[in-house]
């Protein structure tokens, strides 16, 4: 269905509306104009207006996001309530394409992938510093601006670290995308810094290998097994080790922070670890043009959005590197996933939607 053809109000408060960009479990996103600026306007669903907790959480998290001014995090321009009381979040519109669109054309060169990964780690670190976890890091939620810079998008399911532990959305679904979620999320553990780092590592793997470390429609027990390495001649063995460490099934074995993950990847790839300079910190990405090109929602489901198993036929499988149990330790017992994991998989937010998805 073409969402842009749905009936839309001509205006919402001071925002002039031109089209519906997307729907999510908690709200709708409009293509809007605010004064001279074109924005993406996220508005809470009317059906959730009676839930004071949801309204309060929407505004609280949006205001925290508004304080983040990192060049690799999409800028929140305004937060408030419409005349009818519905809270909204207005963000800048960007000129470029999603990382998912880029990866649909194939894996990235090592240097390009590492540059984008650097920026994503810094963006996620900025969120964590402000007490937020993203919970849905994936190529569809990364925008590539000017062909070279990564900008983190889609905070519709971001969560304050200090908020009560929860893994479900207001409509009962699990927050996140199954193909990128850390194993502990399937067992009901709350999202945190470690789960964001896991999703960052999956995204780096996807950039380097041109595919996911696993088939996201396969038996989810595969997440509890040793992770595959990137089978790519240009990827140093040391980098393979760091990716696998960040993909550890035990959260405590992953790096402690986004900066630690970034620095480990830099060292493993032969890059110098340096404190960002003032110029780097102040680097501004190109301003969005008034006629910014917008990503298109298509019916196709490429590998990064969730595919069927036949998609990979004919490709050389990636190597697996099983770890040996420590001396005196029994091999790990392959646990059966409870039926709740299957149920969660049916209600989790799938990939394949564009960045405006809530």
Coordinates of C-alpha atoms in Angstrom, one line a residue:
X1 CA 0.0 0.0 0.0
X2 CA 1.2 3.5 -0.9
X3 CA 1.0 5.3 2.4
X4 CA 1.4 8.7 0.7
X5 CA -2.1 8.2 -0.9
X6 CA -3.9 7.9 2.4
X7 CA -6.1 10.7 3.5
X8 CA -4.1 13.2 5.5
X9 CA -5.1 16.4 7.4
X10 CA -3.9 19.6 5.7
X11 CA -2.3 20.8 8.9
X12 CA -1.5 19.7 12.5
X13 CA -1.0 22.7 14.6
X14 CA 1.8 24.8 13.0
X15 CA 2.8 21.9 10.7
X16 CA 1.6 21.7 7.1
X17 CA 1.1 18.1 6.1
X18 CA 1.7 16.8 2.6
X19 CA 1.7 13.0 3.1
X20 CA 1.8 10.0 5.4
X21 CA 5.3 8.5 5.5
X22 CA 4.6 5.5 7.8
X23 CA 2.7 4.0 10.7
X24 CA 4.0 2.2 13.8
X25 CA 2.7 0.6 16.9
X26 CA 2.7 3.9 18.8
X27 CA 2.2 6.6 16.1
X28 CA 2.1 7.9 12.6
X29 CA 4.8 9.9 10.8
X30 CA 4.0 12.7 8.4
X31 CA 5.9 14.5 5.7
X32 CA 5.5 18.0 6.9
X33 CA 6.6 21.6 6.5
X34 CA 7.4 23.7 9.6
X35 CA 7.9 27.3 8.6
X36 CA 10.6 27.2 5.9
X37 CA 11.8 23.7 6.9
X38 CA 10.7 20.2 5.7
X39 CA 10.5 17.8 8.6
X40 CA 9.5 14.3 9.6
X41 CA 6.7 14.7 12.1
X42 CA 6.0 11.8 14.5
X43 CA 2.7 12.0 16.3
X44 CA 1.3 9.6 19.0
X45 CA -1.7 7.6 17.9
X46 CA -5.1 9.0 19.1
X47 CA -5.9 5.6 20.6
X48 CA -3.0 6.0 23.1
X49 CA -4.0 9.4 24.3
X50 CA -5.8 8.0 27.3
X51 CA -2.7 6.4 28.6
X52 CA -0.9 9.0 30.7
X53 CA 2.2 6.8 31.1
X54 CA 2.7 6.4 27.3
X55 CA 2.2 10.2 26.7
X56 CA 4.7 11.0 29.4
X57 CA 7.3 8.5 28.2
X58 CA 6.9 9.8 24.6
X59 CA 7.6 13.4 25.7
X60 CA 10.3 12.5 28.2
X61 CA 12.4 10.5 25.7
X62 CA 11.8 13.0 22.9
X63 CA 13.1 15.8 25.1
X64 CA 16.2 13.8 26.0
X65 CA 16.8 13.2 22.3
X66 CA 16.4 16.9 21.6
X67 CA 19.5 17.6 23.8
X68 CA 21.7 15.4 21.6
X69 CA 23.6 17.5 19.1
X70 CA 26.0 14.9 17.7
X71 CA 26.6 15.1 14.0
X72 CA 25.9 11.4 13.6
X73 CA 22.5 11.5 15.3
X74 CA 19.5 12.9 13.4
X75 CA 18.6 16.3 14.8
X76 CA 15.3 16.7 16.8
X77 CA 14.0 20.1 16.0
X78 CA 10.9 20.3 18.1
X79 CA 9.0 18.4 20.8
X80 CA 5.6 19.4 22.1
X81 CA 1.8 18.8 22.0
X82 CA -0.6 19.5 19.2
X83 CA -3.8 21.5 19.9
X84 CA -5.7 18.2 20.4
X85 CA -3.2 17.2 23.1
X86 CA -1.3 14.6 21.1
X87 CA 2.5 14.7 21.7
X88 CA 4.8 15.1 18.7
X89 CA 8.4 14.9 17.7
X90 CA 9.7 16.8 14.6
X91 CA 13.1 15.8 13.1
X92 CA 15.2 17.1 10.3
X93 CA 14.8 15.5 6.9
X94 CA 18.0 14.2 5.3
X95 CA 19.3 13.9 1.7
X96 CA 20.7 10.5 1.0
X97 CA 19.7 6.9 1.4
X98 CA 19.5 4.2 4.1
X99 CA 22.5 1.9 4.7
X100 CA 20.0 -0.9 3.8
X101 CA 19.7 0.5 0.3
X102 CA 23.5 0.7 0.1
X103 CA 24.0 -2.9 1.2
X104 CA 21.4 -4.1 -1.3
X105 CA 24.1 -3.4 -3.9
X106 CA 26.6 -5.5 -2.0
X107 CA 29.2 -5.5 0.8
X108 CA 31.2 -2.4 1.5
X109 CA 35.0 -2.0 1.2
X110 CA 36.8 -2.5 4.5
X111 CA 37.8 1.2 4.8
X112 CA 34.2 2.4 4.1
X113 CA 32.6 0.0 6.5
X114 CA 35.0 1.0 9.3
X115 CA 34.5 4.7 8.8
X116 CA 30.7 4.3 9.0
X117 CA 31.1 2.0 12.0
X118 CA 33.2 4.7 13.8
X119 CA 30.5 7.2 13.3
X120 CA 27.8 4.8 14.5
X121 CA 29.7 3.9 17.6
X122 CA 30.1 7.6 18.4
X123 CA 26.3 8.2 17.8
X124 CA 25.3 5.3 20.0
X125 CA 27.8 6.4 22.7
X126 CA 26.1 9.9 22.6
X127 CA 22.8 8.2 23.3
X128 CA 24.2 6.2 26.1
X129 CA 25.8 9.2 27.6
X130 CA 22.3 10.8 27.8
X131 CA 20.9 7.7 29.4
X132 CA 19.2 6.2 26.3
X133 CA 19.5 2.9 24.6
X134 CA 18.3 2.7 20.9
X135 CA 17.0 -1.0 20.9
X136 CA 16.7 -1.2 17.1
X137 CA 20.1 -0.7 15.5
X138 CA 20.1 -2.0 11.9
X139 CA 20.8 -0.8 8.4
X140 CA 17.3 0.5 7.8
X141 CA 17.8 2.9 10.7
X142 CA 21.1 4.3 9.5
X143 CA 21.1 7.1 6.8
X144 CA 24.0 7.7 4.6
X145 CA 24.4 11.4 4.0
X146 CA 26.5 12.8 1.1
X147 CA 27.5 9.2 0.3
X148 CA 30.1 9.0 3.2
X149 CA 28.6 9.9 6.6
X150 CA 26.4 7.7 8.8
X151 CA 23.5 9.3 10.7
X152 CA 21.5 7.3 13.2
X153 CA 17.7 7.5 12.8
X154 CA 14.5 6.1 14.2
X155 CA 14.1 6.6 17.9
X156 CA 10.5 5.4 18.0
X157 CA 11.5 2.6 20.3
X158 CA 14.4 4.2 22.2
X159 CA 14.3 3.7 25.9
X160 CA 15.7 5.5 28.9
X161 CA 18.2 3.4 30.8
X162 CA 16.8 4.5 34.1
X163 CA 13.2 3.6 33.1
X164 CA 11.6 0.4 34.5
X165 CA 12.8 -2.7 32.8
X166 CA 10.6 -3.7 29.9
X167 CA 10.9 -5.6 26.6
X168 CA 7.4 -4.9 25.3
X169 CA 5.8 -2.1 23.4
X170 CA 2.6 -0.4 24.4
X171 CA 0.7 -2.8 22.0
X172 CA 2.3 -5.9 23.4
X173 CA 5.1 -6.4 20.8
X174 CA 8.8 -6.9 21.6
X175 CA 10.8 -3.9 20.9
X176 CA 13.4 -4.6 18.2
X177 CA 14.1 -6.5 15.0
X178 CA 14.7 -10.2 15.4
X179 CA 17.6 -10.5 12.9
X180 CA 19.7 -8.0 14.9
X181 CA 18.5 -8.6 18.5
X182 CA 20.9 -10.0 21.2
X183 CA 20.1 -13.5 22.4
X184 CA 19.1 -12.4 25.9
X185 CA 16.3 -10.3 24.5
X186 CA 14.5 -13.5 23.3
X187 CA 14.5 -14.7 26.9
X188 CA 12.8 -11.5 28.2
X189 CA 15.9 -9.7 29.4
X190 CA 15.6 -5.9 29.1
X191 CA 17.6 -3.9 26.6
X192 CA 20.8 -2.1 27.7
X193 CA 24.1 -0.9 26.5
X194 CA 25.3 -4.5 25.8
X195 CA 22.3 -5.2 23.5
X196 CA 23.0 -2.0 21.5
X197 CA 26.6 -3.1 21.1
X198 CA 25.5 -6.5 19.9
X199 CA 23.3 -4.9 17.2
X200 CA 26.2 -2.6 16.2
X201 CA 28.4 -5.7 15.7
X202 CA 25.7 -7.4 13.6
X203 CA 25.5 -4.2 11.5
X204 CA 29.3 -4.2 11.1
X205 CA 29.3 -7.8 10.0
X206 CA 26.6 -7.0 7.5
X207 CA 28.6 -4.2 6.0
X208 CA 31.7 -6.4 5.7
X209 CA 30.2 -9.6 4.6
X210 CA 27.2 -8.4 2.6
X211 CA 24.9 -10.6 4.6
X212 CA 23.9 -11.4 8.2
X213 CA 25.9 -13.8 10.5
X214 CA 22.9 -16.1 10.4
X215 CA 19.6 -16.7 8.5
X216 CA 17.1 -14.7 10.5
X217 CA 14.4 -17.3 9.6
X218 CA 16.5 -20.2 10.9
X219 CA 16.2 -21.9 14.3
X220 CA 16.8 -19.1 16.8
X221 CA 18.9 -21.6 18.9
X222 CA 21.7 -20.7 16.4
X223 CA 22.2 -17.5 18.4
X224 CA 23.4 -19.6 21.3
X225 CA 26.2 -21.2 19.2
X226 CA 29.6 -19.8 18.4
X227 CA 29.3 -17.1 15.9
X228 CA 30.6 -17.3 12.3
X229 CA 33.6 -15.2 11.2
X230 CA 33.6 -12.8 8.3
X231 CA 34.9 -14.8 5.3
X232 CA 36.6 -11.9 3.6
X233 CA 40.2 -11.7 2.5
X234 CA 40.5 -8.0 3.4
X235 CA 39.3 -8.5 7.0
X236 CA 42.2 -9.0 9.4
X237 CA 42.0 -12.0 11.7
X238 CA 42.2 -9.7 14.7
X239 CA 39.1 -7.9 13.5
X240 CA 37.2 -11.2 13.2
X241 CA 38.0 -11.9 16.9
X242 CA 36.7 -8.5 18.0
X243 CA 33.5 -8.9 16.0
X244 CA 32.9 -12.3 17.5
X245 CA 33.6 -11.0 21.0
X246 CA 30.9 -8.3 20.4
X247 CA 28.6 -11.0 19.2
X248 CA 29.1 -13.0 22.4
X249 CA 25.9 -14.7 23.7
X250 CA 26.9 -13.5 27.1
X251 CA 26.4 -9.8 27.6
X252 CA 29.2 -9.5 30.1
X253 CA 31.7 -10.8 27.6
X254 CA 31.0 -7.9 25.2
X255 CA 32.9 -4.6 25.3
X256 CA 31.8 -2.3 28.1
X257 CA 30.8 0.7 26.0
X258 CA 30.4 1.9 22.4
X259 CA 33.8 3.7 22.7
X260 CA 35.4 0.5 23.9
X261 CA 33.9 -1.4 20.9
X262 CA 35.0 1.4 18.5
X263 CA 38.6 1.4 19.9
X264 CA 38.9 -2.4 19.8
X265 CA 37.8 -2.5 16.2
X266 CA 40.2 0.4 15.3
X267 CA 43.1 -1.5 16.9
X268 CA 42.2 -4.8 15.3
X269 CA 42.0 -3.2 11.9
X270 CA 45.3 -1.4 12.2
X271 CA 43.7 2.0 12.8
X272 CA 45.1 4.4 15.3
X273 CA 43.0 5.0 18.4
X274 CA 42.9 8.7 19.0
X275 CA 40.8 11.1 21.0
X276 CA 38.5 13.0 18.6
X277 CA 39.7 16.5 18.0
X278 CA 37.6 19.6 18.4
X279 CA 37.3 19.9 14.6
X280 CA 36.1 16.4 14.4
X281 CA 33.6 16.9 17.1
X282 CA 32.3 20.1 15.5
X283 CA 32.1 18.5 12.0
X284 CA 28.8 19.4 10.5
X285 CA 27.2 17.2 7.9
X286 CA 25.6 18.8 4.8
X287 CA 22.3 20.4 5.4
X288 CA 19.3 18.7 4.0
X289 CA 18.1 20.3 0.8
X290 CA 14.5 21.5 0.5
X291 CA 13.8 18.9 -2.1
X292 CA 15.6 16.1 -0.2
X293 CA 15.3 12.7 -1.9
X294 CA 13.2 10.4 0.3
X295 CA 13.7 6.6 0.7
X296 CA 11.1 4.4 -1.0
X297 CA 9.2 1.6 0.8
X298 CA 9.2 -1.4 -1.5
X299 CA 7.6 -4.8 -1.2
X300 CA 10.9 -6.6 -1.7
X301 CA 12.6 -8.2 1.3
X302 CA 16.3 -8.4 0.8
X303 CA 18.6 -10.3 3.2
X304 CA 19.0 -7.4 5.7
X305 CA 15.2 -7.1 6.0
X306 CA 14.4 -10.8 6.5
X307 CA 14.4 -13.2 3.7
X308 CA 13.5 -16.8 3.0
X309 CA 16.2 -19.4 3.1
X310 CA 16.4 -19.9 -0.7
X311 CA 17.9 -16.4 -1.1
X312 CA 21.4 -17.7 -0.2
X313 CA 21.5 -20.7 -2.5
X314 CA 24.6 -20.7 -4.6
X315 CA 26.7 -18.5 -2.3
X316 CA 29.7 -19.7 -0.5
X317 CA 28.8 -20.2 3.2
X318 CA 30.8 -18.3 5.8
X319 CA 33.2 -20.2 8.0
X320 CA 32.3 -21.1 11.6
X321 CA 34.8 -20.9 14.5
X322 CA 33.5 -23.1 17.3
X323 CA 35.2 -22.3 20.6
X324 CA 36.5 -25.2 22.7
X325 CA 35.2 -25.5 26.3
X326 CA 37.7 -24.6 29.0
X327 CA 39.7 -27.4 30.7
X328 CA 37.4 -29.3 33.0
X329 CA 34.3 -27.7 31.6
X330 CA 31.6 -29.7 30.0
X331 CA 30.5 -28.7 26.5
X332 CA 27.6 -26.3 26.6
X333 CA 24.1 -27.9 26.7
X334 CA 22.0 -26.8 23.8
X335 CA 18.9 -25.4 25.5
X336 CA 15.5 -25.7 23.9
X337 CA 13.9 -22.3 23.5
X338 CA 10.6 -22.0 25.4
X339 CA 7.4 -21.5 23.4
X340 CA 7.4 -17.9 24.6
X341 CA 10.4 -17.3 22.3
X342 CA 8.3 -18.5 19.3
X343 CA 5.4 -16.3 20.4
X344 CA 7.7 -13.3 20.8
X345 CA 9.1 -13.9 17.3
X346 CA 5.6 -13.6 15.9
X347 CA 5.0 -10.2 17.4
X348 CA 8.4 -8.6 17.1
X349 CA 8.8 -5.7 14.8
X350 CA 10.2 -6.9 11.5
X351 CA 12.9 -5.3 9.4
X352 CA 12.3 -3.9 5.9
X353 CA 10.5 -0.7 6.8
X354 CA 12.0 2.7 6.1
X355 CA 13.6 4.9 8.8
X356 CA 10.3 6.7 9.6
X357 CA 8.9 3.5 11.1
X358 CA 8.0 4.1 14.8

